CSV table of C-alpha atoms and ligand atoms in Angstrom, one decimal:
chain,number,residue,atom,x,y,z
Y,1,MET,CA,0.2,-0.1,0.1
Y,2,ASP,CA,1.7,3.4,-0.8
Y,3,LEU,CA,2.5,6.3,1.5
Y,4,CYS,CA,-0.2,8.7,0.7
Y,5,GLU,CA,-3.3,6.2,1.2
Y,6,GLN,CA,-2.2,5.4,5.0
Y,7,SER,CA,-3.5,9.5,5.1
Y,8,PRO,CA,-7.2,9.4,7.4
Y,9,SER,CA,-9.7,9.2,4.2
Y,10,TYR,CA,-10.8,12.5,5.3
Y,11,VAL,CA,-7.9,14.3,4.7
Y,12,ARG,CA,-7.6,12.4,1.1
Y,13,ALA,CA,-11.1,13.7,0.7
Y,14,ILE,CA,-10.7,17.7,1.3
Y,15,ALA,CA,-11.0,19.7,-1.6
Y,16,PRO,CA,-7.8,22.6,-1.5
Y,17,TYR,CA,-8.8,25.7,-1.2
Y,18,GLN,CA,-9.0,28.4,-4.1
Y,19,PRO,CA,-7.1,31.2,-3.8
Y,20,GLY,CA,-7.7,34.1,-6.0
Y,21,LYS,CA,-5.2,33.7,-9.0
Y,22,PRO,CA,-2.0,35.8,-8.5
Y,23,ILE,CA,-0.6,38.2,-11.0
Y,24,SER,CA,2.7,36.4,-11.4
Y,25,GLU,CA,0.7,33.6,-12.9
Y,26,LEU,CA,-1.8,35.5,-15.2
Y,27,ALA,CA,1.4,37.5,-16.7
Y,28,ARG,CA,3.2,34.2,-17.0
Y,29,GLU,CA,0.1,32.5,-18.4
Y,30,MET,CA,-1.2,35.3,-21.2
Y,31,GLY,CA,2.2,37.2,-21.6
Y,32,LEU,CA,0.7,39.6,-20.0
Y,33,LYS,CA,3.2,42.9,-18.0
Y,34,GLU,CA,2.6,42.2,-14.1
Y,35,LYS,CA,2.1,46.1,-14.3
Y,36,LYS,CA,-1.1,45.9,-16.5
Y,37,ILE,CA,-3.2,43.4,-14.2
Y,38,ILE,CA,-4.8,44.7,-11.7
Y,39,LYS,CA,-6.0,42.1,-8.7
Y,40,LEU,CA,-9.7,42.3,-7.2
Y,41,ALA,CA,-9.7,38.6,-6.3
Y,42,SER,CA,-9.0,38.6,-3.3
Y,43,ASN,CA,-10.2,41.4,-1.1
Y,44,GLU,CA,-6.7,42.8,-0.1
Y,45,ASN,CA,-6.4,46.9,0.2
Y,46,PRO,CA,-6.2,48.5,-2.6
Y,47,LEU,CA,-4.0,51.4,-0.9
Y,48,GLY,CA,-1.6,48.7,-0.5
Y,49,VAL,CA,0.5,48.4,3.4
Y,50,SER,CA,-0.3,51.3,6.2
Y,51,PRO,CA,2.6,54.3,6.2
Y,52,LYS,CA,2.8,53.6,9.9
Y,53,ALA,CA,3.6,49.7,9.5
Y,54,LYS,CA,5.9,50.3,6.8
Y,55,SER,CA,8.9,52.8,8.6
Y,56,ALA,CA,7.7,49.4,11.6
Y,57,ILE,CA,8.4,46.8,8.5
Y,58,LYS,CA,12.4,48.7,8.3
Y,59,LYS,CA,12.7,48.8,11.5
Y,60,ALA,CA,12.1,45.4,12.7
Y,61,ILE,CA,14.3,43.8,9.5
Y,62,ALA,CA,17.9,44.2,11.6
Y,63,GLU,CA,16.3,41.1,14.2
Y,64,LEU,CA,15.1,39.2,11.7
Y,65,GLY,CA,18.0,36.8,12.8
Y,66,ARG,CA,16.5,36.0,16.1
Y,67,TYR,CA,13.3,34.0,16.2
Y,68,PRO,CA,10.2,36.5,17.0
Y,69,ASP,CA,8.4,37.1,20.5
Y,70,GLY,CA,6.4,33.8,20.8
Y,71,ASN,CA,4.3,35.2,23.0
Y,72,ALA,CA,3.3,38.7,20.4
Y,73,PHE,CA,3.9,40.8,24.0
Y,74,GLU,CA,3.6,44.4,22.0
Y,75,LEU,CA,0.9,43.4,19.9
Y,76,ARG,CA,-1.0,42.0,22.5
Y,77,ALA,CA,-0.3,44.7,24.9
Y,78,ALA,CA,-1.5,46.8,22.1
Y,79,LEU,CA,-4.5,45.5,21.1
Y,80,ALA,CA,-5.8,44.9,24.4
Y,81,LYS,CA,-5.2,48.5,25.4
Y,82,ARG,CA,-7.5,48.9,21.9
Y,83,TYR,CA,-10.2,47.0,22.8
Y,84,GLN,CA,-9.8,46.9,26.5
Y,85,VAL,CA,-10.3,44.0,27.4
Y,86,PRO,CA,-7.2,41.4,29.0
Y,87,GLU,CA,-4.0,40.4,27.4
Y,88,ASP,CA,-4.6,36.9,28.5
Y,89,CYS,CA,-8.4,37.0,26.2
Y,90,ILE,CA,-5.4,37.5,23.3
Y,91,VAL,CA,-4.3,34.7,21.0
Y,92,VAL,CA,-2.4,36.5,18.0
Y,93,GLY,CA,-2.7,33.9,14.8
Y,94,ASN,CA,-0.7,33.9,11.2
Y,95,GLY,CA,-3.7,35.5,9.1
Y,96,SER,CA,-6.7,35.2,11.0
Y,97,ASN,CA,-6.9,31.8,9.0
Y,98,ASP,CA,-5.3,30.4,12.1
Y,99,LEU,CA,-7.4,31.1,14.7
Y,100,LEU,CA,-10.0,29.5,12.5
Y,101,GLU,CA,-7.8,26.1,12.2
Y,102,MET,CA,-6.5,26.7,16.6
Y,103,ALA,CA,-10.4,26.6,17.0
Y,104,ALA,CA,-10.8,23.3,15.1
Y,105,ALA,CA,-8.1,21.8,16.6
Y,106,VAL,CA,-8.6,22.5,19.5
Y,107,PHE,CA,-12.9,21.7,19.7
Y,108,LEU,CA,-13.3,19.4,16.8
Y,109,SER,CA,-12.1,15.6,16.3
Y,110,PRO,CA,-14.1,12.6,14.3
Y,111,GLY,CA,-17.4,11.9,16.2
Y,112,CYS,CA,-17.9,15.6,16.0
Y,113,SER,CA,-19.9,18.0,14.3
Y,114,ALA,CA,-19.5,22.0,12.6
Y,115,VAL,CA,-22.3,23.9,11.6
Y,116,TYR,CA,-22.0,27.0,9.0
Y,117,SER,CA,-23.6,28.3,6.0
Y,118,GLN,CA,-24.1,27.6,2.7
Y,119,HIS,CA,-21.2,30.2,0.7
Y,120,CYS,CA,-19.6,30.4,4.1
Y,121,PHE,CA,-15.4,31.5,3.9
Y,122,ALA,CA,-13.6,28.1,2.0
Y,123,VAL,CA,-11.6,27.8,5.5
Y,124,TYR,CA,-14.7,26.5,7.8
Y,125,PRO,CA,-15.2,23.3,5.5
Y,126,LEU,CA,-11.4,22.9,5.5
Y,127,ALA,CA,-10.9,23.2,8.8
Y,128,THR,CA,-13.7,21.1,9.9
Y,129,GLN,CA,-13.0,18.4,7.5
Y,130,ALA,CA,-9.2,18.3,7.8
Y,131,ARG,CA,-10.4,17.1,11.9
Y,132,GLY,CA,-12.3,14.6,10.8
Y,133,ALA,CA,-15.3,15.8,12.1
Y,134,ARG,CA,-18.5,16.5,10.1
Y,135,SER,CA,-19.7,19.7,7.9
Y,136,ILE,CA,-22.9,20.8,9.0
Y,137,VAL,CA,-24.3,22.8,6.1
Y,138,VAL,CA,-27.3,25.3,6.6
Y,139,PRO,CA,-29.1,26.7,3.6
Y,140,ALA,CA,-28.5,30.0,3.5
Y,141,LYS,CA,-31.8,32.8,3.1
Y,142,HIS,CA,-31.2,35.6,0.7
Y,143,TYR,CA,-27.5,34.4,0.6
Y,144,GLY,CA,-27.3,35.2,4.1
Y,145,HIS,CA,-26.6,33.6,6.9
Y,146,ASP,CA,-30.2,31.7,8.7
Y,147,LEU,CA,-29.7,32.2,12.2
Y,148,GLU,CA,-32.6,30.4,13.1
Y,149,ALA,CA,-32.4,27.1,11.1
Y,150,MET,CA,-28.1,27.4,11.9
Y,151,LEU,CA,-29.4,27.1,15.7
Y,152,ALA,CA,-32.1,24.5,15.2
Y,153,ALA,CA,-29.0,22.6,12.9
Y,154,ILE,CA,-27.1,22.2,16.3
Y,155,ALA,CA,-26.8,18.5,16.9
Y,156,PRO,CA,-25.6,17.0,20.1
Y,157,ASP,CA,-22.0,16.1,18.3
Y,158,THR,CA,-22.0,20.0,17.8
Y,159,ARG,CA,-18.6,21.5,19.2
Y,160,VAL,CA,-18.2,24.8,16.8
Y,161,VAL,CA,-20.7,27.2,14.9
Y,162,PHE,CA,-18.7,29.7,12.2
Y,163,ILE,CA,-20.4,32.8,11.2
Y,164,ALA,CA,-18.7,35.4,9.3
Y,165,ASN,CA,-20.1,39.0,9.5
Y,166,PRO,CA,-20.3,40.5,7.3
Y,167,ASN,CA,-19.8,37.1,5.0
Y,168,ASN,CA,-17.2,36.4,2.2
Y,169,PRO,CA,-18.2,35.8,-0.5
Y,170,THR,CA,-21.7,37.5,0.0
Y,171,GLY,CA,-20.9,40.4,1.5
Y,172,THR,CA,-24.3,39.3,3.5
Y,173,PHE,CA,-24.1,40.8,7.5
Y,174,VAL,CA,-26.3,40.2,10.0
Y,175,PRO,CA,-27.5,43.0,12.4
Y,176,GLY,CA,-25.6,42.6,15.9
Y,177,ALA,CA,-28.6,42.4,18.2
Y,178,GLU,CA,-29.4,38.7,16.0
Y,179,LEU,CA,-25.8,37.7,16.4
Y,180,GLU,CA,-26.0,38.2,20.0
Y,181,ALA,CA,-29.5,36.7,20.5
Y,182,PHE,CA,-27.6,33.5,18.6
Y,183,ILE,CA,-25.1,33.2,21.1
Y,184,GLU,CA,-27.2,33.5,24.0
Y,185,ARG,CA,-29.6,30.5,22.5
Y,186,ALA,CA,-26.5,28.9,21.9
Y,187,PRO,CA,-25.5,25.9,23.9
Y,188,ARG,CA,-22.9,26.7,26.2
Y,189,GLU,CA,-20.2,23.5,25.2
Y,190,VAL,CA,-20.1,24.7,21.5
Y,191,ALA,CA,-17.8,26.8,20.7
Y,192,VAL,CA,-19.5,30.3,18.4
Y,193,VAL,CA,-16.6,31.4,16.1
Y,194,VAL,CA,-17.7,35.1,14.9
Y,195,ASP,CA,-15.0,35.9,12.1
Y,196,GLU,CA,-14.7,39.6,11.9
Y,197,ALA,CA,-12.5,39.6,8.9
Y,198,TYR,CA,-14.5,42.8,7.0
Y,199,THR,CA,-16.0,44.5,10.5
Y,200,ASP,CA,-14.2,47.9,9.5
Y,201,TYR,CA,-16.2,48.3,6.4
Y,202,LEU,CA,-19.0,48.7,7.8
Y,203,PRO,CA,-21.3,51.6,8.2
Y,204,ARG,CA,-21.0,53.4,11.2
Y,205,GLU,CA,-24.9,52.9,11.7
Y,206,LEU,CA,-24.5,48.9,11.1
Y,207,ARG,CA,-21.6,49.2,13.7
Y,208,TYR,CA,-22.2,46.7,17.0
Y,209,ASP,CA,-19.9,46.0,20.3
Y,210,SER,CA,-19.1,42.4,20.0
Y,211,VAL,CA,-16.1,42.6,22.2
Y,212,SER,CA,-18.7,43.3,25.4
Y,213,TRP,CA,-19.8,39.5,24.3
Y,214,LEU,CA,-16.8,38.1,25.6
Y,215,LYS,CA,-17.2,39.0,29.4
Y,216,LYS,CA,-20.8,36.9,28.9
Y,217,TYR,CA,-20.7,34.1,26.4
Y,218,PRO,CA,-17.9,31.4,27.4
Y,219,ASN,CA,-18.3,29.7,24.4
Y,220,PHE,CA,-17.8,33.2,22.4
Y,221,ILE,CA,-14.9,33.2,20.1
Y,222,LEU,CA,-14.0,36.5,17.7
Y,223,THR,CA,-11.2,36.7,14.9
Y,224,ARG,CA,-10.3,39.3,13.2
Y,225,THR,CA,-7.6,40.3,11.4
Y,226,PHE,CA,-4.9,42.7,9.8
Y,227,SER,CA,-5.4,41.2,5.9
Y,228,LYS,CA,-8.2,43.9,4.7
Y,229,ILE,CA,-8.2,47.2,6.1
Y,230,TYR,CA,-4.5,47.3,7.8
Y,231,GLY,CA,-3.3,46.4,4.2
Y,232,LEU,CA,-1.2,43.5,5.4
Y,233,ALA,CA,-2.7,40.0,4.0
Y,234,GLY,CA,1.0,39.3,2.5
Y,235,LEU,CA,2.6,39.5,6.5
Y,236,ARG,CA,0.1,37.1,7.5
Y,237,VAL,CA,-1.6,38.5,10.7
Y,238,GLY,CA,-4.7,37.8,12.8
Y,239,PHE,CA,-6.0,37.9,16.4
Y,240,GLY,CA,-9.3,36.2,18.4
Y,241,LEU,CA,-10.3,37.4,21.8
Y,242,MET,CA,-12.1,34.6,23.7
Y,243,GLN,CA,-12.6,34.1,27.7
Y,244,PRO,CA,-8.5,33.0,29.5
Y,245,GLY,CA,-9.6,29.3,29.6
Y,246,VAL,CA,-10.3,29.2,25.8
Y,247,ALA,CA,-7.6,31.4,24.7
Y,248,GLU,CA,-5.2,29.1,27.8
Y,249,LEU,CA,-6.3,26.1,24.9
Y,250,LEU,CA,-5.8,27.7,21.7
Y,251,ASN,CA,-2.3,28.3,22.8
Y,252,ARG,CA,-1.5,24.7,23.3
Y,253,VAL,CA,-2.1,23.9,19.5
Y,254,ARG,CA,-0.3,27.5,18.4
Y,255,GLN,CA,2.6,27.0,16.7
Y,256,PRO,CA,5.4,28.9,19.5
Y,257,PHE,CA,6.2,31.4,16.5
Y,258,ASN,CA,3.6,31.2,14.9
Y,259,VAL,CA,3.4,35.1,14.3
Y,260,ASN,CA,6.6,36.2,12.3
Y,261,SER,CA,8.3,39.3,14.3
Y,262,LEU,CA,7.9,41.5,10.2
Y,263,ALA,CA,4.5,40.9,10.9
Y,264,LEU,CA,4.3,41.6,14.8
Y,265,ALA,CA,6.3,45.0,14.2
Y,266,ALA,CA,3.9,46.2,11.8
Y,267,ALA,CA,0.9,44.6,13.1
Y,268,ALA,CA,0.8,46.7,16.3
Y,269,ALA,CA,1.6,49.8,14.1
Y,270,ALA,CA,-0.5,49.8,11.8
Y,271,LEU,CA,-3.3,49.8,14.9
Y,272,GLU,CA,-2.5,52.8,15.1
Y,273,ASP,CA,-2.6,54.0,12.0
Y,274,ARG,CA,-5.9,55.6,12.1
Y,275,LYS,CA,-5.6,58.0,9.2
Y,276,PHE,CA,-4.6,55.0,6.7
Y,277,VAL,CA,-7.6,53.1,8.2
Y,278,ALA,CA,-10.1,56.4,7.6
Y,279,LYS,CA,-8.5,57.0,4.9
Y,280,SER,CA,-9.2,53.2,3.3
Y,281,THR,CA,-12.6,53.0,4.0
Y,282,ARG,CA,-13.6,56.3,2.3
Y,283,MET,CA,-12.4,54.7,-0.7
Y,284,ASN,CA,-14.2,52.0,-0.1
Y,285,ARG,CA,-17.6,53.4,0.5
Y,286,ALA,CA,-17.2,55.5,-2.4
Y,287,GLY,CA,-16.1,52.6,-5.0
Y,288,MET,CA,-18.6,50.6,-3.7
Y,289,VAL,CA,-21.1,52.9,-4.2
Y,290,LYS,CA,-19.8,53.5,-7.7
Y,291,LEU,CA,-19.4,50.5,-9.0
Y,292,GLU,CA,-23.3,49.0,-7.2
Y,293,ARG,CA,-24.4,51.5,-9.3
Y,294,ALA,CA,-22.5,50.4,-12.7
Y,295,LEU,CA,-23.1,46.6,-12.4
Y,296,LYS,CA,-26.8,47.9,-12.0
Y,297,THR,CA,-26.9,49.8,-15.1
Y,298,LEU,CA,-25.0,46.6,-17.0
Y,299,GLY,CA,-28.4,44.8,-15.7
Y,300,LEU,CA,-26.5,43.1,-13.8
Y,301,GLU,CA,-27.8,41.4,-10.3
Y,302,THR,CA,-25.8,42.8,-7.2
Y,303,LEU,CA,-25.9,41.4,-3.3
Y,304,PRO,CA,-26.4,43.6,-1.1
Y,305,SER,CA,-22.8,44.5,0.6
Y,306,CYS,CA,-21.3,45.5,3.7
Y,307,ALA,CA,-17.5,44.6,2.8
Y,308,ASN,CA,-14.9,45.6,0.5
Y,309,PHE,CA,-16.1,43.7,-2.5
Y,310,VAL,CA,-19.5,42.7,-4.5
Y,311,THR,CA,-21.0,39.6,-5.6
Y,312,PHE,CA,-22.9,39.5,-8.8
Y,313,ARG,CA,-24.9,37.7,-11.1
Y,314,VAL,CA,-23.8,37.4,-14.3
Y,315,SER,CA,-25.2,34.3,-16.8
Y,316,ARG,CA,-21.5,32.6,-17.8
Y,317,ALA,CA,-19.6,33.9,-15.2
Y,318,GLY,CA,-16.7,31.3,-15.9
Y,319,THR,CA,-16.8,33.0,-19.8
Y,320,VAL,CA,-17.1,36.1,-18.4
Y,321,TYR,CA,-14.6,35.6,-15.6
Y,322,GLY,CA,-12.0,33.7,-18.5
Y,323,ARG,CA,-13.0,37.5,-20.5
Y,324,LEU,CA,-11.8,39.2,-17.8
Y,325,LEU,CA,-8.8,37.9,-17.5
Y,326,ARG,CA,-7.5,37.9,-21.2
Y,327,GLN,CA,-8.1,42.0,-20.6
Y,328,GLY,CA,-6.0,41.7,-17.1
Y,329,VAL,CA,-8.6,41.9,-15.0
Y,330,ILE,CA,-8.0,39.1,-12.3
Y,331,VAL,CA,-11.6,38.6,-10.2
Y,332,ARG,CA,-13.6,35.9,-8.5
Y,333,PRO,CA,-15.2,32.5,-9.7
Y,334,LEU,CA,-17.5,31.6,-7.3
Y,335,ALA,CA,-18.5,28.1,-8.4
Y,336,GLY,CA,-16.5,26.5,-5.4
Y,337,TYR,CA,-18.7,28.6,-2.8
Y,338,ASP,CA,-21.8,26.7,-4.4
Y,339,MET,CA,-22.5,30.0,-6.8
Y,340,PRO,CA,-21.8,29.0,-10.3
Y,341,ASP,CA,-23.8,32.2,-11.9
Y,342,HIS,CA,-21.6,34.9,-9.5
Y,343,LEU,CA,-18.9,36.9,-9.8
Y,344,ARG,CA,-17.2,38.7,-6.8
Y,345,VAL,CA,-15.2,41.7,-7.2
Y,346,THR,CA,-12.6,43.3,-4.6
Y,347,VAL,CA,-13.1,47.2,-4.9
Y,348,GLY,CA,-10.0,48.7,-5.7
Y,349,THR,CA,-8.3,52.0,-6.5
Y,350,PRO,CA,-11.1,54.4,-8.6
Y,351,LYS,CA,-8.7,53.8,-11.7
Y,352,GLU,CA,-8.9,49.8,-10.7
Y,353,ASN,CA,-12.5,50.0,-10.8
Y,354,GLN,CA,-13.0,51.8,-13.8
Y,355,THR,CA,-10.2,49.8,-15.8
Y,356,PHE,CA,-13.3,46.9,-14.3
Y,357,LEU,CA,-15.8,47.8,-15.3
Y,358,LYS,CA,-14.3,48.8,-19.0
Y,359,ALA,CA,-13.0,45.1,-19.0
Y,360,LEU,CA,-16.7,44.5,-18.0
Y,361,ARG,CA,-18.0,45.4,-20.8
Y,362,ALA,CA,-16.4,44.8,-23.3
Y,363,ALA,CA,-16.3,41.1,-21.9
Y,364,LEU,CA,-20.5,40.9,-22.1
Y,365,ASP,CA,-20.7,42.6,-25.8
Y,366,ASP,CA,-18.4,40.2,-26.4
Y,367,ASP,CA,-21.6,37.7,-26.6
P,401,LIG,C1,-14.4,35.7,6.2
P,401,LIG,C2,-12.9,35.5,6.5
P,401,LIG,N1,-12.3,35.0,6.9
P,401,LIG,C3,-10.8,35.3,7.4
P,401,LIG,C4,-10.5,35.0,6.5
P,401,LIG,C5,-8.6,35.0,6.7
P,401,LIG,O1,-8.3,36.0,5.9
P,401,LIG,P1,-6.6,36.0,7.3
P,401,LIG,O2,-6.0,34.8,7.2
P,401,LIG,O3,-5.9,36.7,5.9
P,401,LIG,O4,-6.4,36.7,8.3
P,401,LIG,C6,-10.9,35.8,5.0
P,401,LIG,C7,-10.2,36.2,3.9
P,401,LIG,O5,-10.2,36.5,2.3
P,401,LIG,C8,-12.6,36.1,5.2
P,401,LIG,O6,-12.6,36.3,4.2
């Protein structure tokens, strides 16, 4: 018998994550110049890295010969101050993806189940399957989370519920009060992981104080990232907030040096760069309005988005995706998210949005 067949069948059954196509890959495939390509496929910040983070990275380079601080002392202190939570409630991760994996490693195993929604972020099924746990996928309601149905779907063997708010790839949003009511009603022996990767893009009137729920709900785990509004996707850094006992468990499965030293320094600096965050929010809002309007004018139905991307329905989405690629524009096809008739586009700079819309018009005109 060969070695690969010794791997548990649930590992061999995993469908690998499909990332947005990298610029360098498209350049090679199409013979295009990298500078001519725009990538609106992975919900990154089109403004790039915050200036404060950039100078922190430059300083941290001098110490790259040393291991990073495995306890992330400075970053955790900065986060504790920002969110007014004790430091032992904070776990840092190699991206918030790492936190999702840690939560799965701590609570899931063969014989357990995880509940999540149809059209959810791709890492929830991956993290669940990698532990040999069963997935309970709850049909979405208007492409968003159906919290009532998710609550009803919790089985005696369920140990984790994953909820992204706003959700990726749909951009849909659940009001804070409804989310809190869900956590309140969920059994205490089930970890409710609320993934707020896009929370910084919420308009003021939709914001809610999930951090304050930490004190009330021992089974609540909140994850956030520096990959989106803070512009540090390439460095991989995120964090989770949870009660100390849960944090202690996550730290047991966490790799000792899971966040590298450049990421630690950059994240602490980015947290203080409020000007950059405000500029990013403004640009996103203006770009979103423009994209939504233009897509509607083209007769394309959009899903209401509270994040930094718009998902729209288009017939023959795969063909349109290919035609955009040939023009040097990378968006995200969503067939792998059970949405074969949709494409997702990240809000870019005004120029990138214009280029995308021009390419899309040409792609649709090709019929
Ligand atoms: C909903 C959601 N959660 C988590 C992540 C992971 O982000 P990161 O690992 O870069 O923090 C993403 C990235 O796209 C996301 O869309």
